[in-house]
Amino acid sequence: MDEKKVEKKVMLSGIQPSGDLHLGNYLGAIKNWVERTDEFDNFYFMADMHTITVRQTPADLRRRTLEQLALYIASGLDPEKNTLFIQSHVHQHAELGWVLQCYTMFGELSRMTQFKDKSSKHQDNINAGLFAYPSLMAADILLYQPDLIPVGEDQKQHCELTRDVAQRFNHFYGDVFKIPEPYIPKTGARVMCLTTPETKMSKSIPEGCVFMMEKPEDIQRKFKRAVTDSDTENCVRFDPVNKPGVANLMSIYSAVTGKTFEQIEQEFSGLGYGAFKPQVGEAVVEMLRPIREEATRIMKDKGYLESVYRAGAEKASYVAEKTLRKVYKKVGFVAR
């Protein structure tokens, strides 16, 4: 058994607690993490250090960080089988982040599309952290020598930069970092906004975003108001090009129920959107209900939550320190 454990590939991922977790986070990431629990040696973290590139209300950031951890656990991420930790509790992230900034080129960082996007949205706060945070992201990854990084479409650029920086460092100092491969799950819903289905579901458009801790009646209201399409067909049919709103609702319903698009089309044949939208809402409400209730219970048990994030940080620090010590030696720092 122990030998098999050693052979497991290492997987790592994190989500910023810059907003409340939503349906897109769950169906696109967390649900897949749970399914991979026994397949990989997993490290999942709350990326709180990344959130402060944009101004945060401190009390809200603390609440969201702990709520995110509670939701990870309530969703089925067993802390005994997955290493769950808060990024800022593992000081090696910041330390390696600085070293890797010195091996990341200005031109590489200036080409990052997310920097351009966030700069345009926060023109009064274009800070150095916002510019250089891909180096910290590279440190987040490379500290744990992972084999695989789960990536969505919007993270491919960061994954490539991480690989480039690791290869550059290895070129100077030998085989220090494992070069991670991007891992694109076979299944994983790409959840779009309910009000503007051409864009991904995001906390920045709250009316089109379903939050995991939201009240059932508010979730239902959002689905009843969800955009379908402008034609008069009123037909539940999967056509992402001409009917993006309906296709998004079908994708969500499929991810929640396990039904194929053909089965969904048959189920709502002749019924129209008036029957379809509330049914999607009801399916989402019932899927999220036990998760929300369990997360609420966990949030009240402060001692348990603290024991989880302390144990997670201890394990993560142990693994991260081995990498950091090797890096410090290679660049010529005197041993502590």
PDB file of N, CA, C and O in Angstrom, residues 40-100:
ATOM      1  N   PHE A  40      -4.657  10.844  -7.104  1.00  0.00           N
ATOM      2  CA  PHE A  40      -3.451  11.662  -7.016  1.00  0.00           C
ATOM      3  C   PHE A  40      -3.142  12.045  -5.571  1.00  0.00           C
ATOM      4  O   PHE A  40      -3.978  11.921  -4.686  1.00  0.00           O
ATOM      5  N   ASP A  41      -1.925  12.540  -5.357  1.00  0.00           N
ATOM      6  CA  ASP A  41      -1.553  13.176  -4.095  1.00  0.00           C
ATOM      7  C   ASP A  41      -1.858  14.662  -4.279  1.00  0.00           C
ATOM      8  O   ASP A  41      -1.141  15.372  -4.979  1.00  0.00           O
ATOM      9  N   ASN A  42      -2.950  15.128  -3.679  1.00  0.00           N
ATOM     10  CA  ASN A  42      -3.507  16.438  -4.000  1.00  0.00           C
ATOM     11  C   ASN A  42      -3.182  17.519  -2.978  1.00  0.00           C
ATOM     12  O   ASN A  42      -3.272  17.288  -1.768  1.00  0.00           O
ATOM     13  N   PHE A  43      -2.841  18.716  -3.479  1.00  0.00           N
ATOM     14  CA  PHE A  43      -2.637  19.912  -2.661  1.00  0.00           C
ATOM     15  C   PHE A  43      -3.601  20.986  -3.177  1.00  0.00           C
ATOM     16  O   PHE A  43      -3.497  21.412  -4.321  1.00  0.00           O
ATOM     17  N   TYR A  44      -4.536  21.399  -2.323  1.00  0.00           N
ATOM     18  CA  TYR A  44      -5.505  22.425  -2.700  1.00  0.00           C
ATOM     19  C   TYR A  44      -5.459  23.555  -1.672  1.00  0.00           C
ATOM     20  O   TYR A  44      -5.465  23.311  -0.476  1.00  0.00           O
ATOM     21  N   PHE A  45      -5.415  24.783  -2.163  1.00  0.00           N
ATOM     22  CA  PHE A  45      -5.231  25.893  -1.221  1.00  0.00           C
ATOM     23  C   PHE A  45      -6.132  27.079  -1.523  1.00  0.00           C
ATOM     24  O   PHE A  45      -6.679  27.210  -2.624  1.00  0.00           O
ATOM     25  N   MET A  46      -6.272  27.920  -0.505  1.00  0.00           N
ATOM     26  CA  MET A  46      -6.965  29.196  -0.630  1.00  0.00           C
ATOM     27  C   MET A  46      -5.898  30.228  -0.981  1.00  0.00           C
ATOM     28  O   MET A  46      -5.025  30.522  -0.160  1.00  0.00           O
ATOM     29  N   ALA A  47      -5.954  30.779  -2.190  1.00  0.00           N
ATOM     30  CA  ALA A  47      -4.881  31.658  -2.699  1.00  0.00           C
ATOM     31  C   ALA A  47      -5.083  33.085  -2.202  1.00  0.00           C
ATOM     32  O   ALA A  47      -5.279  34.029  -2.985  1.00  0.00           O
ATOM     33  N   ASP A  48      -4.990  33.263  -0.864  1.00  0.00           N
ATOM     34  CA  ASP A  48      -5.277  34.578  -0.283  1.00  0.00           C
ATOM     35  C   ASP A  48      -4.217  35.620  -0.614  1.00  0.00           C
ATOM     36  O   ASP A  48      -4.508  36.817  -0.687  1.00  0.00           O
ATOM     37  N   MET A  49      -2.965  35.194  -0.829  1.00  0.00           N
ATOM     38  CA  MET A  49      -1.912  36.159  -1.163  1.00  0.00           C
ATOM     39  C   MET A  49      -2.179  36.810  -2.525  1.00  0.00           C
ATOM     40  O   MET A  49      -1.870  37.982  -2.735  1.00  0.00           O
ATOM     41  N   HIS A  50      -2.763  36.061  -3.433  1.00  0.00           N
ATOM     42  CA  HIS A  50      -3.068  36.604  -4.759  1.00  0.00           C
ATOM     43  C   HIS A  50      -4.195  37.634  -4.711  1.00  0.00           C
ATOM     44  O   HIS A  50      -4.251  38.534  -5.549  1.00  0.00           O
ATOM     45  N   THR A  51      -5.088  37.505  -3.736  1.00  0.00           N
ATOM     46  CA  THR A  51      -6.254  38.396  -3.728  1.00  0.00           C
ATOM     47  C   THR A  51      -5.886  39.850  -3.462  1.00  0.00           C
ATOM     48  O   THR A  51      -6.598  40.754  -3.907  1.00  0.00           O
ATOM     49  N   ILE A  52      -4.783  40.089  -2.756  1.00  0.00           N
ATOM     50  CA  ILE A  52      -4.498  41.477  -2.344  1.00  0.00           C
ATOM     51  C   ILE A  52      -3.867  42.324  -3.448  1.00  0.00           C
ATOM     52  O   ILE A  52      -3.556  43.492  -3.225  1.00  0.00           O
ATOM     53  N   THR A  53      -3.718  41.764  -4.661  1.00  0.00           N
ATOM     54  CA  THR A  53      -3.331  42.622  -5.792  1.00  0.00           C
ATOM     55  C   THR A  53      -4.471  43.602  -6.096  1.00  0.00           C
ATOM     56  O   THR A  53      -4.266  44.620  -6.736  1.00  0.00           O
ATOM     57  N   VAL A  54      -5.678  43.248  -5.634  1.00  0.00           N
ATOM     58  CA  VAL A  54      -6.844  44.126  -5.700  1.00  0.00           C
ATOM     59  C   VAL A  54      -7.257  44.411  -4.256  1.00  0.00           C
ATOM     60  O   VAL A  54      -7.221  43.509  -3.417  1.00  0.00           O
ATOM     61  N   ARG A  55      -7.630  45.644  -3.931  1.00  0.00           N
ATOM     62  CA  ARG A  55      -7.953  45.997  -2.554  1.00  0.00           C
ATOM     63  C   ARG A  55      -9.099  45.139  -2.009  1.00  0.00           C
ATOM     64  O   ARG A  55     -10.127  44.973  -2.678  1.00  0.00           O
ATOM     65  N   GLN A  56      -8.906  44.610  -0.790  1.00  0.00           N
ATOM     66  CA  GLN A  56      -9.902  43.769  -0.137  1.00  0.00           C
ATOM     67  C   GLN A  56     -10.312  44.379   1.206  1.00  0.00           C
ATOM     68  O   GLN A  56      -9.516  45.057   1.855  1.00  0.00           O
ATOM     69  N   THR A  57     -11.530  44.095   1.640  1.00  0.00           N
ATOM     70  CA  THR A  57     -11.947  44.420   3.001  1.00  0.00           C
ATOM     71  C   THR A  57     -11.439  43.291   3.887  1.00  0.00           C
ATOM     72  O   THR A  57     -11.835  42.128   3.682  1.00  0.00           O
ATOM     73  N   PRO A  58     -10.533  43.577   4.837  1.00  0.00           N
ATOM     74  CA  PRO A  58      -9.879  42.502   5.611  1.00  0.00           C
ATOM     75  C   PRO A  58     -10.836  41.495   6.248  1.00  0.00           C
ATOM     76  O   PRO A  58     -10.619  40.285   6.156  1.00  0.00           O
ATOM     77  N   ALA A  59     -11.908  41.977   6.880  1.00  0.00           N
ATOM     78  CA  ALA A  59     -12.856  41.056   7.536  1.00  0.00           C
ATOM     79  C   ALA A  59     -13.523  40.137   6.519  1.00  0.00           C
ATOM     80  O   ALA A  59     -13.728  38.943   6.786  1.00  0.00           O
ATOM     81  N   ASP A  60     -13.844  40.672   5.343  1.00  0.00           N
ATOM     82  CA  ASP A  60     -14.471  39.856   4.295  1.00  0.00           C
ATOM     83  C   ASP A  60     -13.495  38.804   3.772  1.00  0.00           C
ATOM     84  O   ASP A  60     -13.882  37.659   3.510  1.00  0.00           O
ATOM     85  N   LEU A  61     -12.233  39.195   3.607  1.00  0.00           N
ATOM     86  CA  LEU A  61     -11.233  38.245   3.117  1.00  0.00           C
ATOM     87  C   LEU A  61     -11.059  37.086   4.101  1.00  0.00           C
ATOM     88  O   LEU A  61     -10.991  35.923   3.700  1.00  0.00           O
ATOM     89  N   ARG A  62     -11.014  37.400   5.398  1.00  0.00           N
ATOM     90  CA  ARG A  62     -10.888  36.343   6.411  1.00  0.00           C
ATOM     91  C   ARG A  62     -12.092  35.397   6.369  1.00  0.00           C
ATOM     92  O   ARG A  62     -11.944  34.180   6.396  1.00  0.00           O
ATOM     93  N   ARG A  63     -13.293  35.983   6.289  1.00  0.00           N
ATOM     94  CA  ARG A  63     -14.503  35.151   6.255  1.00  0.00           C
ATOM     95  C   ARG A  63     -14.530  34.258   5.021  1.00  0.00           C
ATOM     96  O   ARG A  63     -14.783  33.061   5.116  1.00  0.00           O
ATOM     97  N   ARG A  64     -14.230  34.851   3.867  1.00  0.00           N
ATOM     98  CA  ARG A  64     -14.283  34.075   2.624  1.00  0.00           C
ATOM     99  C   ARG A  64     -13.241  32.967   2.603  1.00  0.00           C
ATOM    100  O   ARG A  64     -13.485  31.881   2.064  1.00  0.00           O
ATOM    101  N   THR A  65     -12.072  33.230   3.159  1.00  0.00           N
ATOM    102  CA  THR A  65     -11.011  32.216   3.191  1.00  0.00           C
ATOM    103  C   THR A  65     -11.459  30.995   3.991  1.00  0.00           C
ATOM    104  O   THR A  65     -11.300  29.852   3.543  1.00  0.00           O
ATOM    105  N   LEU A  66     -12.034  31.242   5.169  1.00  0.00           N
ATOM    106  CA  LEU A  66     -12.491  30.133   6.014  1.00  0.00           C
ATOM    107  C   LEU A  66     -13.728  29.462   5.415  1.00  0.00           C
ATOM    108  O   LEU A  66     -13.866  28.234   5.469  1.00  0.00           O
ATOM    109  N   GLU A  67     -14.614  30.255   4.828  1.00  0.00           N
ATOM    110  CA  GLU A  67     -15.805  29.684   4.191  1.00  0.00           C
ATOM    111  C   GLU A  67     -15.418  28.822   2.996  1.00  0.00           C
ATOM    112  O   GLU A  67     -16.009  27.759   2.758  1.00  0.00           O
ATOM    113  N   GLN A  68     -14.395  29.249   2.271  1.00  0.00           N
ATOM    114  CA  GLN A  68     -13.923  28.470   1.126  1.00  0.00           C
ATOM    115  C   GLN A  68     -13.394  27.119   1.590  1.00  0.00           C
ATOM    116  O   GLN A  68     -13.686  26.082   0.988  1.00  0.00           O
ATOM    117  N   LEU A  69     -12.639  27.117   2.678  1.00  0.00           N
ATOM    118  CA  LEU A  69     -12.127  25.863   3.235  1.00  0.00           C
ATOM    119  C   LEU A  69     -13.289  24.970   3.664  1.00  0.00           C
ATOM    120  O   LEU A  69     -13.294  23.762   3.380  1.00  0.00           O
ATOM    121  N   ALA A  70     -14.282  25.564   4.338  1.00  0.00           N
ATOM    122  CA  ALA A  70     -15.455  24.789   4.771  1.00  0.00           C
ATOM    123  C   ALA A  70     -16.191  24.198   3.567  1.00  0.00           C
ATOM    124  O   ALA A  70     -16.638  23.039   3.607  1.00  0.00           O
ATOM    125  N   LEU A  71     -16.283  24.960   2.488  1.00  0.00           N
ATOM    126  CA  LEU A  71     -16.957  24.470   1.284  1.00  0.00           C
ATOM    127  C   LEU A  71     -16.153  23.368   0.596  1.00  0.00           C
ATOM    128  O   LEU A  71     -16.726  22.429   0.039  1.00  0.00           O
ATOM    129  N   TYR A  72     -14.822  23.486   0.606  1.00  0.00           N
ATOM    130  CA  TYR A  72     -13.988  22.407   0.066  1.00  0.00           C
ATOM    131  C   TYR A  72     -14.337  21.095   0.778  1.00  0.00           C
ATOM    132  O   TYR A  72     -14.574  20.060   0.151  1.00  0.00           O
ATOM    133  N   ILE A  73     -14.355  21.154   2.111  1.00  0.00           N
ATOM    134  CA  ILE A  73     -14.601  19.949   2.915  1.00  0.00           C
ATOM    135  C   ILE A  73     -16.027  19.456   2.704  1.00  0.00           C
ATOM    136  O   ILE A  73     -16.264  18.256   2.487  1.00  0.00           O
ATOM    137  N   ALA A  74     -17.002  20.387   2.744  1.00  0.00           N
ATOM    138  CA  ALA A  74     -18.408  20.019   2.579  1.00  0.00           C
ATOM    139  C   ALA A  74     -18.685  19.422   1.201  1.00  0.00           C
ATOM    140  O   ALA A  74     -19.592  18.613   1.036  1.00  0.00           O
ATOM    141  N   SER A  75     -17.885  19.809   0.209  1.00  0.00           N
ATOM    142  CA  SER A  75     -18.047  19.277  -1.154  1.00  0.00           C
ATOM    143  C   SER A  75     -17.488  17.861  -1.296  1.00  0.00           C
ATOM    144  O   SER A  75     -17.701  17.217  -2.322  1.00  0.00           O
ATOM    145  N   GLY A  76     -16.744  17.417  -0.276  1.00  0.00           N
ATOM    146  CA  GLY A  76     -16.224  16.050  -0.314  1.00  0.00           C
ATOM    147  C   GLY A  76     -14.714  15.930  -0.344  1.00  0.00           C
ATOM    148  O   GLY A  76     -14.179  14.834  -0.506  1.00  0.00           O
ATOM    149  N   LEU A  77     -13.994  17.056  -0.186  1.00  0.00           N
ATOM    150  CA  LEU A  77     -12.533  16.986  -0.135  1.00  0.00           C
ATOM    151  C   LEU A  77     -12.106  16.621   1.294  1.00  0.00           C
ATOM    152  O   LEU A  77     -12.034  17.481   2.177  1.00  0.00           O
ATOM    153  N   ASP A  78     -11.866  15.368   1.513  1.00  0.00           N
ATOM    154  CA  ASP A  78     -11.504  14.851   2.840  1.00  0.00           C
ATOM    155  C   ASP A  78     -10.107  15.347   3.223  1.00  0.00           C
ATOM    156  O   ASP A  78      -9.134  15.064   2.525  1.00  0.00           O
ATOM    157  N   PRO A  79      -9.972  16.089   4.338  1.00  0.00           N
ATOM    158  CA  PRO A  79      -8.658  16.597   4.748  1.00  0.00           C
ATOM    159  C   PRO A  79      -7.664  15.487   5.084  1.00  0.00           C
ATOM    160  O   PRO A  79      -6.455  15.733   5.098  1.00  0.00           O
ATOM    161  N   GLU A  80      -8.161  14.284   5.327  1.00  0.00           N
ATOM    162  CA  GLU A  80      -7.271  13.150   5.596  1.00  0.00           C
ATOM    163  C   GLU A  80      -6.634  12.625   4.313  1.00  0.00           C
ATOM    164  O   GLU A  80      -5.597  11.984   4.341  1.00  0.00           O
ATOM    165  N   LYS A  81      -7.274  12.902   3.185  1.00  0.00           N
ATOM    166  CA  LYS A  81      -6.795  12.383   1.894  1.00  0.00           C
ATOM    167  C   LYS A  81      -6.242  13.474   0.984  1.00  0.00           C
ATOM    168  O   LYS A  81      -5.583  13.182  -0.014  1.00  0.00           O
ATOM    169  N   ASN A  82      -6.572  14.744   1.272  1.00  0.00           N
ATOM    170  CA  ASN A  82      -6.103  15.886   0.480  1.00  0.00           C
ATOM    171  C   ASN A  82      -5.429  16.883   1.417  1.00  0.00           C
ATOM    172  O   ASN A  82      -5.874  17.067   2.548  1.00  0.00           O
ATOM    173  N   THR A  83      -4.370  17.521   0.944  1.00  0.00           N
ATOM    174  CA  THR A  83      -3.719  18.562   1.750  1.00  0.00           C
ATOM    175  C   THR A  83      -4.398  19.892   1.452  1.00  0.00           C
ATOM    176  O   THR A  83      -4.288  20.424   0.351  1.00  0.00           O
ATOM    177  N   LEU A  84      -5.148  20.403   2.445  1.00  0.00           N
ATOM    178  CA  LEU A  84      -5.897  21.646   2.298  1.00  0.00           C
ATOM    179  C   LEU A  84      -5.236  22.713   3.161  1.00  0.00           C
ATOM    180  O   LEU A  84      -5.063  22.518   4.367  1.00  0.00           O
ATOM    181  N   PHE A  85      -4.854  23.839   2.567  1.00  0.00           N
ATOM    182  CA  PHE A  85      -4.140  24.857   3.349  1.00  0.00           C
ATOM    183  C   PHE A  85      -4.388  26.261   2.820  1.00  0.00           C
ATOM    184  O   PHE A  85      -4.914  26.446   1.711  1.00  0.00           O
ATOM    185  N   ILE A  86      -4.023  27.227   3.642  1.00  0.00           N
ATOM    186  CA  ILE A  86      -4.140  28.641   3.283  1.00  0.00           C
ATOM    187  C   ILE A  86      -2.760  29.108   2.807  1.00  0.00           C
ATOM    188  O   ILE A  86      -1.759  28.927   3.500  1.00  0.00           O
ATOM    189  N   GLN A  87      -2.713  29.687   1.633  1.00  0.00           N
ATOM    190  CA  GLN A  87      -1.445  30.056   0.989  1.00  0.00           C
ATOM    191  C   GLN A  87      -0.539  30.884   1.896  1.00  0.00           C
ATOM    192  O   GLN A  87       0.659  30.605   2.022  1.00  0.00           O
ATOM    193  N   SER A  88      -1.086  31.889   2.570  1.00  0.00           N
ATOM    194  CA  SER A  88      -0.255  32.782   3.386  1.00  0.00           C
ATOM    195  C   SER A  88       0.309  32.096   4.628  1.00  0.00           C
ATOM    196  O   SER A  88       1.181  32.654   5.292  1.00  0.00           O
ATOM    197  N   HIS A  89      -0.182  30.900   4.961  1.00  0.00           N
ATOM    198  CA  HIS A  89       0.335  30.158   6.113  1.00  0.00           C
ATOM    199  C   HIS A  89       1.605  29.381   5.782  1.00  0.00           C
ATOM    200  O   HIS A  89       2.233  28.812   6.664  1.00  0.00           O
ATOM    201  N   VAL A  90       1.943  29.345   4.488  1.00  0.00           N
ATOM    202  CA  VAL A  90       3.140  28.612   4.048  1.00  0.00           C
ATOM    203  C   VAL A  90       4.106  29.653   3.468  1.00  0.00           C
ATOM    204  O   VAL A  90       3.993  30.046   2.311  1.00  0.00           O
ATOM    205  N   HIS A  91       5.040  30.108   4.308  1.00  0.00           N
ATOM    206  CA  HIS A  91       5.888  31.255   3.947  1.00  0.00           C
ATOM    207  C   HIS A  91       6.767  30.989   2.734  1.00  0.00           C
ATOM    208  O   HIS A  91       7.261  31.914   2.088  1.00  0.00           O
ATOM    209  N   GLN A  92       6.968  29.721   2.401  1.00  0.00           N
ATOM    210  CA  GLN A  92       7.821  29.391   1.256  1.00  0.00           C
ATOM    211  C   GLN A  92       7.250  29.911  -0.062  1.00  0.00           C
ATOM    212  O   GLN A  92       7.991  30.132  -1.017  1.00  0.00           O
ATOM    213  N   HIS A  93       5.930  30.129  -0.133  1.00  0.00           N
ATOM    214  CA  HIS A  93       5.330  30.668  -1.364  1.00  0.00           C
ATOM    215  C   HIS A  93       5.902  32.051  -1.666  1.00  0.00           C
ATOM    216  O   HIS A  93       6.321  32.333  -2.793  1.00  0.00           O
ATOM    217  N   ALA A  94       5.905  32.919  -0.642  1.00  0.00           N
ATOM    218  CA  ALA A  94       6.419  34.281  -0.849  1.00  0.00           C
ATOM    219  C   ALA A  94       7.923  34.265  -1.129  1.00  0.00           C
ATOM    220  O   ALA A  94       8.420  35.026  -1.970  1.00  0.00           O
ATOM    221  N   GLU A  95       8.644  33.385  -0.446  1.00  0.00           N
ATOM    222  CA  GLU A  95      10.110  33.352  -0.610  1.00  0.00           C
ATOM    223  C   GLU A  95      10.511  32.865  -1.999  1.00  0.00           C
ATOM    224  O   GLU A  95      11.358  33.471  -2.658  1.00  0.00           O
ATOM    225  N   LEU A  96       9.906  31.786  -2.448  1.00  0.00           N
ATOM    226  CA  LEU A  96      10.229  31.301  -3.792  1.00  0.00           C
ATOM    227  C   LEU A  96       9.687  32.268  -4.844  1.00  0.00           C
ATOM    228  O   LEU A  96      10.307  32.448  -5.901  1.00  0.00           O
ATOM    229  N   GLY A  97       8.551  32.902  -4.528  1.00  0.00           N
ATOM    230  CA  GLY A  97       7.989  33.882  -5.463  1.00  0.00           C
ATOM    231  C   GLY A  97       8.979  34.983  -5.794  1.00  0.00           C
ATOM    232  O   GLY A  97       9.120  35.386  -6.951  1.00  0.00           O
ATOM    233  N   TRP A  98       9.723  35.469  -4.778  1.00  0.00           N
ATOM    234  CA  TRP A  98      10.719  36.511  -5.027  1.00  0.00           C
ATOM    235  C   TRP A  98      11.860  35.991  -5.898  1.00  0.00           C
ATOM    236  O   TRP A  98      12.277  36.640  -6.858  1.00  0.00           O
ATOM    237  N   VAL A  99      12.333  34.791  -5.584  1.00  0.00           N
ATOM    238  CA  VAL A  99      13.431  34.228  -6.375  1.00  0.00           C
ATOM    239  C   VAL A  99      13.004  34.094  -7.833  1.00  0.00           C
ATOM    240  O   VAL A  99      13.745  34.482  -8.754  1.00  0.00           O
ATOM    241  N   LEU A 100      11.800  33.584  -8.054  1.00  0.00           N
ATOM    242  CA  LEU A 100      11.350  33.362  -9.434  1.00  0.00           C
ATOM    243  C   LEU A 100      11.063  34.666 -10.173  1.00  0.00           C
ATOM    244  O   LEU A 100      11.154  34.704 -11.398  1.00  0.00           O
TER     245      LEU A 100
END
